[in-house]
Amino acid sequence: MKNVLTIIFFTIFIGLTSSCEKSNNEYKYNEGRLPRTPVNLSDFNTEHDDFNMTAPTLGELIPFCFSSNRNSNGDEFDIIFKPMDISFDRTTEILTIKNEYGVWGSYEEYFEVIKDGLNKIKTSGNELGPNLIIEHNSNKMNFILLYSTDITGNSKINYISNKNNTEFSDPREVMFLNSGNDNMYPTFNSDKSRIYFCSNRDGNSFNIYYVDVNAETDIESLLSDDSPYEVFLEESLSSLSDDKCPYIFDNKIVFASNREGGNGGFDLYYSLWENNQWSDPVNFGSTINSEYDEFRPIVFDERVSETQSMMIFSSNRPGGLGGFDLYFVGIE
């Protein structure tokens, strides 16, 4: 029987489901919250390492992509796609997260093609840091997947797309983001005018960098541009330690760092875009971070809470299925 992650909250909840069968005043729970402490995404984890995820949202169906070494019995990392159905019952106050399409079955034919693209990028190396971008064109969904691979040595940022063809393109390097060192975890800012990523191009530690781009340019045309772009160090987010895995949602950037002052290993931090600059990074604190490693956070609107967003991250803390497991938590 499929393992289902079910969480019952004993507070008042919001359930923004797509159903319109009842008016709000007929539901017992019209407002609610996501959990404030991390919960294991047991339906998606294995005894191997599962992390480096991406999850653009479509209502409460999440096309969830993440890296795992499960298929190689703990060796190289591949990117895996699984549908994530998030639902909140406004009568029973139960939040359920399943690895299935559920009531969103009509989207299966659109999303299953993602697996074809992932088969194209699979190598004997490590594919990490997926960032899936969905573009709607008439009745068709187009997918652009950014990721990194170390098949040639150092990690380089590549992409694939099915925008201009029925099948996914062959992997292509994003030339202006890469260097002779490692380059990983690309993420666009909210208005698509910058691409942030992490790299160890200037030394032994990873820092966060960005490139200014034309927000009006088609994304695939931009990524295929072989012209040189100036790369800037984001000093407000970078430290003397490793700062990795940036991810932007609205005006917030989240990332992982093993800088001094944390709880141990890699911790998760956030910063807000205010007055045309990033604020000083803030540690999420011991409610989310542990003495172990927390890594690769992503944030998205799961349409359960009006005041919170869902953050998914990986951690090798005790109590999981083994290795790095995926967890979720609600953040303001």
Short mmCIF file of C-alpha atoms in Angstrom, two decimals:
data_model
loop_
_atom_site.label_atom_id
_atom_site.label_comp_id
_atom_site.label_asym_id
_atom_site.label_seq_id
_atom_site.Cartn_x
_atom_site.Cartn_y
_atom_site.Cartn_z
CA MET A 1 0.00 0.00 0.00
CA LYS A 2 1.32 3.43 -0.91
CA ASN A 3 2.84 5.29 2.01
CA VAL A 4 0.90 8.48 2.62
CA LEU A 5 2.15 11.39 4.70
CA THR A 6 -0.76 12.66 6.77
CA ILE A 7 -0.53 15.40 9.37
CA ILE A 8 -3.30 16.41 11.78
CA PHE A 9 -3.05 19.89 13.27
CA PHE A 10 -4.85 20.88 16.45
CA THR A 11 -5.11 24.56 15.58
CA ILE A 12 -7.22 26.54 13.16
CA PHE A 13 -6.34 26.04 9.49
CA ILE A 14 -6.71 27.52 6.08
CA GLY A 15 -7.61 25.18 3.24
CA LEU A 16 -7.47 26.86 -0.12
CA THR A 17 -8.53 23.92 -2.21
CA SER A 18 -9.73 24.26 -5.75
CA SER A 19 -13.16 22.86 -4.89
CA CYS A 20 -16.09 25.26 -4.81
CA GLU A 21 -18.66 22.81 -3.53
CA LYS A 22 -19.25 24.75 -0.32
CA SER A 23 -19.09 28.37 0.66
CA ASN A 24 -16.46 29.29 3.24
CA ASN A 25 -18.95 29.60 6.11
CA GLU A 26 -20.02 25.96 5.61
CA TYR A 27 -16.53 24.64 6.37
CA LYS A 28 -15.38 23.96 9.90
CA TYR A 29 -11.83 25.18 9.15
CA ASN A 30 -11.46 28.13 6.80
CA GLU A 31 -8.03 29.19 7.98
CA GLY A 32 -4.98 27.17 8.85
CA ARG A 33 -1.21 26.83 8.93
CA LEU A 34 1.61 24.62 7.87
CA PRO A 35 3.72 22.95 10.58
CA ARG A 36 6.37 25.15 12.20
CA THR A 37 8.72 22.22 12.76
CA PRO A 38 10.10 20.05 9.94
CA VAL A 39 8.16 16.95 8.88
CA ASN A 40 9.71 14.07 6.96
CA LEU A 41 8.37 13.64 3.41
CA SER A 42 8.30 9.89 3.90
CA ASP A 43 6.42 9.21 0.67
CA PHE A 44 9.39 10.53 -1.31
CA ASN A 45 12.38 9.29 0.70
CA THR A 46 14.49 6.13 0.65
CA GLU A 47 17.40 4.79 2.68
CA HIS A 48 19.68 6.54 0.18
CA ASP A 49 20.33 10.28 -0.26
CA ASP A 50 17.37 12.31 -1.54
CA PHE A 51 17.86 16.05 -1.97
CA ASN A 52 18.45 18.91 -4.43
CA MET A 53 14.81 19.40 -5.30
CA THR A 54 12.71 21.82 -7.32
CA ALA A 55 8.95 22.31 -7.26
CA PRO A 56 7.19 24.95 -9.36
CA THR A 57 3.58 25.02 -8.28
CA LEU A 58 0.32 24.38 -10.07
CA GLY A 59 -2.44 24.76 -7.53
CA GLU A 60 -1.92 21.91 -5.12
CA LEU A 61 -0.21 19.59 -7.61
CA ILE A 62 3.55 19.95 -7.48
CA PRO A 63 5.77 18.62 -10.31
CA PHE A 64 8.48 17.62 -7.86
CA CYS A 65 12.01 16.98 -9.14
CA PHE A 66 14.91 16.07 -6.87
CA SER A 67 18.31 14.39 -6.97
CA SER A 68 18.79 10.94 -5.50
CA ASN A 69 21.38 8.18 -5.60
CA ARG A 70 18.70 5.52 -5.01
CA ASN A 71 18.92 4.16 -8.57
CA SER A 72 22.65 3.49 -8.29
CA ASN A 73 22.49 2.04 -4.79
CA GLY A 74 24.20 5.05 -3.27
CA ASP A 75 26.65 5.98 -6.03
CA GLU A 76 25.93 8.74 -8.56
CA PHE A 77 23.03 11.18 -8.29
CA ASP A 78 20.26 11.35 -10.88
CA ILE A 79 17.30 13.71 -11.04
CA ILE A 80 13.95 12.06 -10.39
CA PHE A 81 10.42 13.31 -11.06
CA LYS A 82 7.45 12.49 -8.85
CA PRO A 83 4.03 14.18 -8.65
CA MET A 84 3.25 15.68 -5.26
CA ASP A 85 -0.42 16.07 -4.35
CA ILE A 86 -0.94 18.48 -1.44
CA SER A 87 -4.43 18.68 0.00
CA PHE A 88 -5.99 20.14 3.13
CA ASP A 89 -9.38 18.92 4.25
CA ARG A 90 -11.39 21.89 5.53
CA THR A 91 -13.73 19.62 7.46
CA THR A 92 -11.30 17.22 9.18
CA GLU A 93 -8.31 19.64 9.36
CA ILE A 94 -6.01 16.99 7.89
CA LEU A 95 -3.11 17.98 5.63
CA THR A 96 -2.10 15.16 3.29
CA ILE A 97 0.93 14.97 1.01
CA LYS A 98 0.96 12.05 -1.43
CA ASN A 99 3.19 10.83 -4.22
CA GLU A 100 0.37 10.63 -6.74
CA TYR A 101 -1.75 12.76 -9.07
CA GLY A 102 -4.90 12.34 -7.01
CA VAL A 103 -7.71 14.57 -8.28
CA TRP A 104 -5.21 16.16 -10.71
CA GLY A 105 -5.15 13.12 -12.98
CA SER A 106 -5.81 15.22 -16.09
CA TYR A 107 -2.31 16.68 -15.73
CA GLU A 108 -0.58 13.32 -15.85
CA GLU A 109 -0.14 13.37 -19.62
CA TYR A 110 1.52 16.79 -19.40
CA PHE A 111 3.89 16.05 -16.53
CA GLU A 112 4.97 12.51 -17.36
CA VAL A 113 6.99 13.85 -20.32
CA ILE A 114 9.36 15.36 -17.76
CA LYS A 115 10.72 11.84 -17.29
CA ASP A 116 11.78 11.80 -20.95
CA GLY A 117 13.87 14.89 -20.36
CA LEU A 118 15.44 13.44 -17.23
CA ASN A 119 16.43 10.33 -19.14
CA LYS A 120 18.27 12.57 -21.60
CA ILE A 121 20.42 14.22 -18.95
CA LYS A 122 21.29 11.06 -17.02
CA THR A 123 25.03 10.32 -17.03
CA SER A 124 27.53 8.32 -15.02
CA GLY A 125 28.30 11.56 -13.17
CA ASN A 126 26.17 13.53 -10.71
CA GLU A 127 23.19 15.63 -11.81
CA LEU A 128 22.24 18.07 -9.04
CA GLY A 129 20.33 21.26 -8.29
CA PRO A 130 17.31 20.94 -10.63
CA ASN A 131 15.31 24.09 -11.32
CA LEU A 132 12.18 23.36 -13.34
CA ILE A 133 10.52 26.27 -15.15
CA ILE A 134 7.04 25.85 -16.62
CA GLU A 135 5.76 28.02 -19.46
CA HIS A 136 2.16 27.82 -20.67
CA ASN A 137 1.59 28.07 -24.41
CA SER A 138 -2.03 27.69 -25.47
CA ASN A 139 -3.00 24.17 -24.35
CA LYS A 140 0.59 22.98 -24.04
CA MET A 141 3.00 23.10 -21.11
CA ASN A 142 6.62 23.74 -21.94
CA PHE A 143 9.39 22.78 -19.56
CA ILE A 144 12.87 24.19 -19.14
CA LEU A 145 15.09 22.36 -16.67
CA LEU A 146 18.27 23.94 -15.34
CA TYR A 147 20.68 21.68 -13.46
CA SER A 148 24.37 20.97 -12.95
CA THR A 149 26.46 17.97 -13.97
CA ASP A 150 30.04 17.00 -13.19
CA ILE A 151 30.40 14.46 -15.99
CA THR A 152 33.31 16.44 -17.49
CA GLY A 153 35.01 17.09 -14.14
CA ASN A 154 33.87 20.27 -12.40
CA SER A 155 30.15 20.97 -12.08
CA LYS A 156 28.69 22.99 -14.95
CA ILE A 157 25.20 24.43 -15.35
CA ASN A 158 23.23 22.94 -18.25
CA TYR A 159 19.65 23.06 -19.43
CA ILE A 160 17.16 21.13 -21.54
CA SER A 161 13.85 22.29 -23.00
CA ASN A 162 10.88 20.99 -24.97
CA LYS A 163 9.62 24.44 -25.88
CA ASN A 164 10.45 24.34 -29.59
CA ASN A 165 10.01 20.62 -30.17
CA THR A 166 7.75 17.82 -29.07
CA GLU A 167 10.79 16.13 -27.54
CA PHE A 168 13.35 17.56 -25.16
CA SER A 169 16.49 19.08 -26.60
CA ASP A 170 19.88 17.58 -25.92
CA PRO A 171 21.60 19.04 -22.85
CA ARG A 172 23.23 22.39 -23.54
CA GLU A 173 25.66 24.34 -21.39
CA VAL A 174 24.76 27.80 -20.08
CA MET A 175 28.09 29.25 -21.15
CA PHE A 176 27.92 32.63 -19.41
CA LEU A 177 27.31 31.07 -15.97
CA ASN A 178 30.13 28.55 -16.08
CA SER A 179 33.83 28.79 -15.31
CA GLY A 180 36.77 26.43 -14.85
CA ASN A 181 35.53 25.66 -11.34
CA ASP A 182 32.22 24.40 -9.97
CA ASN A 183 29.01 26.27 -10.82
CA MET A 184 25.67 25.09 -9.44
CA TYR A 185 22.10 25.84 -8.31
CA PRO A 186 20.88 28.54 -10.74
CA THR A 187 17.77 30.49 -9.74
CA PHE A 188 16.04 33.52 -11.28
CA ASN A 189 14.93 36.46 -9.19
CA SER A 190 11.24 37.33 -9.15
CA ASP A 191 11.23 39.57 -12.23
CA LYS A 192 13.67 37.39 -14.22
CA SER A 193 16.24 40.20 -14.43
CA ARG A 194 18.97 38.26 -12.62
CA ILE A 195 20.24 34.72 -12.35
CA TYR A 196 21.81 33.78 -9.03
CA PHE A 197 23.99 30.70 -8.54
CA CYS A 198 26.84 29.45 -6.37
CA SER A 199 30.41 28.81 -7.42
CA ASN A 200 33.90 28.31 -6.04
CA ARG A 201 35.41 30.20 -8.98
CA ASP A 202 37.32 32.65 -6.78
CA GLY A 203 38.85 30.23 -4.29
CA ASN A 204 38.26 27.10 -2.26
CA SER A 205 34.90 28.12 -0.75
CA PHE A 206 31.53 28.51 -2.46
CA ASN A 207 29.97 31.95 -2.70
CA ILE A 208 26.77 33.29 -4.24
CA TYR A 209 27.06 35.14 -7.55
CA TYR A 210 24.66 36.75 -10.00
CA VAL A 211 24.40 37.85 -13.61
CA ASP A 212 22.16 40.67 -14.82
CA VAL A 213 20.03 39.64 -17.81
CA ASN A 214 17.29 41.12 -19.95
CA ALA A 215 13.98 40.13 -18.38
CA GLU A 216 12.21 40.60 -21.72
CA THR A 217 14.31 37.95 -23.45
CA ASP A 218 12.82 34.53 -23.96
CA ILE A 219 14.34 32.24 -21.32
CA GLU A 220 15.55 29.59 -23.76
CA SER A 221 17.08 32.23 -26.02
CA LEU A 222 18.81 33.72 -23.00
CA LEU A 223 20.22 30.42 -21.78
CA SER A 224 21.56 29.57 -25.23
CA ASP A 225 23.36 32.91 -25.57
CA ASP A 226 27.10 32.35 -25.99
CA SER A 227 27.93 36.01 -25.36
CA PRO A 228 30.00 36.83 -22.25
CA TYR A 229 28.17 38.34 -19.29
CA GLU A 230 29.73 40.05 -16.31
CA VAL A 231 29.48 37.92 -13.16
CA PHE A 232 29.15 39.68 -9.79
CA LEU A 233 29.81 38.39 -6.29
CA GLU A 234 26.76 38.90 -4.05
CA GLU A 235 28.76 40.15 -1.09
CA SER A 236 25.77 40.59 1.23
CA LEU A 237 25.01 36.85 1.07
CA SER A 238 28.52 35.43 0.87
CA SER A 239 30.93 34.61 3.70
CA LEU A 240 34.37 33.07 4.16
CA SER A 241 32.68 29.67 4.47
CA ASP A 242 30.60 27.74 1.91
CA ASP A 243 27.39 29.47 0.84
CA LYS A 244 25.42 27.21 -1.49
CA CYS A 245 22.06 26.34 -3.00
CA PRO A 246 20.42 29.78 -3.44
CA TYR A 247 16.71 29.71 -4.25
CA ILE A 248 14.43 32.72 -4.71
CA PHE A 249 10.69 32.95 -4.09
CA ASP A 250 9.07 36.38 -4.31
CA ASN A 251 11.28 38.76 -2.30
CA LYS A 252 13.03 36.06 -0.28
CA ILE A 253 16.21 34.13 -0.98
CA VAL A 254 17.01 30.98 0.98
CA PHE A 255 20.34 29.16 0.95
CA ALA A 256 22.57 26.78 2.90
CA SER A 257 25.78 27.81 4.64
CA ASN A 258 28.29 26.32 7.06
CA ARG A 259 29.37 29.77 8.25
CA GLU A 260 30.18 30.48 11.87
CA GLY A 261 27.28 30.99 14.25
CA GLY A 262 25.15 28.12 13.01
CA ASN A 263 23.84 25.03 14.76
CA GLY A 264 26.41 22.71 13.17
CA GLY A 265 27.21 21.54 9.65
CA PHE A 266 25.18 23.35 6.99
CA ASP A 267 22.32 25.52 8.26
CA LEU A 268 19.52 27.21 6.32
CA TYR A 269 19.42 31.00 6.05
CA TYR A 270 17.13 33.56 4.45
CA SER A 271 17.41 37.16 3.29
CA LEU A 272 14.81 39.66 2.07
CA TRP A 273 15.06 41.95 -0.96
CA GLU A 274 14.54 45.41 0.50
CA ASN A 275 15.46 48.82 -0.92
CA ASN A 276 17.10 47.21 -3.96
CA GLN A 277 19.44 45.03 -1.92
CA TRP A 278 19.49 41.84 0.10
CA SER A 279 19.19 42.20 3.85
CA ASP A 280 21.69 40.58 6.20
CA PRO A 281 21.16 36.80 6.16
CA VAL A 282 19.16 35.36 9.06
CA ASN A 283 19.53 31.83 10.40
CA PHE A 284 16.19 29.98 10.48
CA GLY A 285 17.03 28.94 14.02
CA SER A 286 17.00 25.67 15.92
CA THR A 287 13.32 25.04 15.16
CA ILE A 288 14.35 24.21 11.58
CA ASN A 289 18.13 23.75 11.75
CA SER A 290 19.88 21.02 13.70
CA GLU A 291 23.42 20.05 14.66
CA TYR A 292 23.44 18.01 11.45
CA ASP A 293 23.29 19.24 7.84
CA GLU A 294 20.32 21.08 6.33
CA PHE A 295 20.72 21.57 2.60
CA ARG A 296 19.13 22.75 -0.67
CA PRO A 297 16.05 24.66 0.52
CA ILE A 298 13.30 25.62 -1.90
CA VAL A 299 10.18 27.70 -1.18
CA PHE A 300 6.84 27.78 -3.00
CA ASP A 301 3.16 28.57 -2.62
CA GLU A 302 1.38 25.34 -1.77
CA ARG A 303 -2.06 27.05 -1.55
CA VAL A 304 -2.73 25.79 1.95
CA SER A 305 -1.90 28.87 4.00
CA GLU A 306 -2.37 32.54 3.11
CA THR A 307 0.33 33.65 5.55
CA GLN A 308 2.93 30.92 5.05
CA SER A 309 4.91 29.33 2.25
CA MET A 310 6.13 25.76 2.17
CA MET A 311 9.88 25.19 2.40
CA ILE A 312 11.30 21.80 1.45
CA PHE A 313 14.90 20.92 2.28
CA SER A 314 17.11 17.91 2.84
CA SER A 315 18.79 16.84 6.06
CA ASN A 316 20.84 13.94 7.36
CA ARG A 317 19.46 14.34 10.88
CA PRO A 318 18.54 11.19 12.81
CA GLY A 319 15.05 9.77 12.48
CA GLY A 320 14.84 9.62 8.69
CA LEU A 321 14.89 6.63 6.37
CA GLY A 322 18.65 6.93 5.87
CA GLY A 323 21.21 9.31 4.40
CA PHE A 324 19.71 12.67 3.43
CA ASP A 325 15.91 12.79 3.63
CA LEU A 326 13.49 15.43 2.36
CA TYR A 327 11.55 17.50 4.90
CA PHE A 328 8.96 20.26 4.70
CA VAL A 329 8.00 23.10 7.02
CA GLY A 330 5.90 26.26 6.90
CA ILE A 331 7.67 29.62 6.99
CA GLU A 332 6.26 33.13 7.19
#
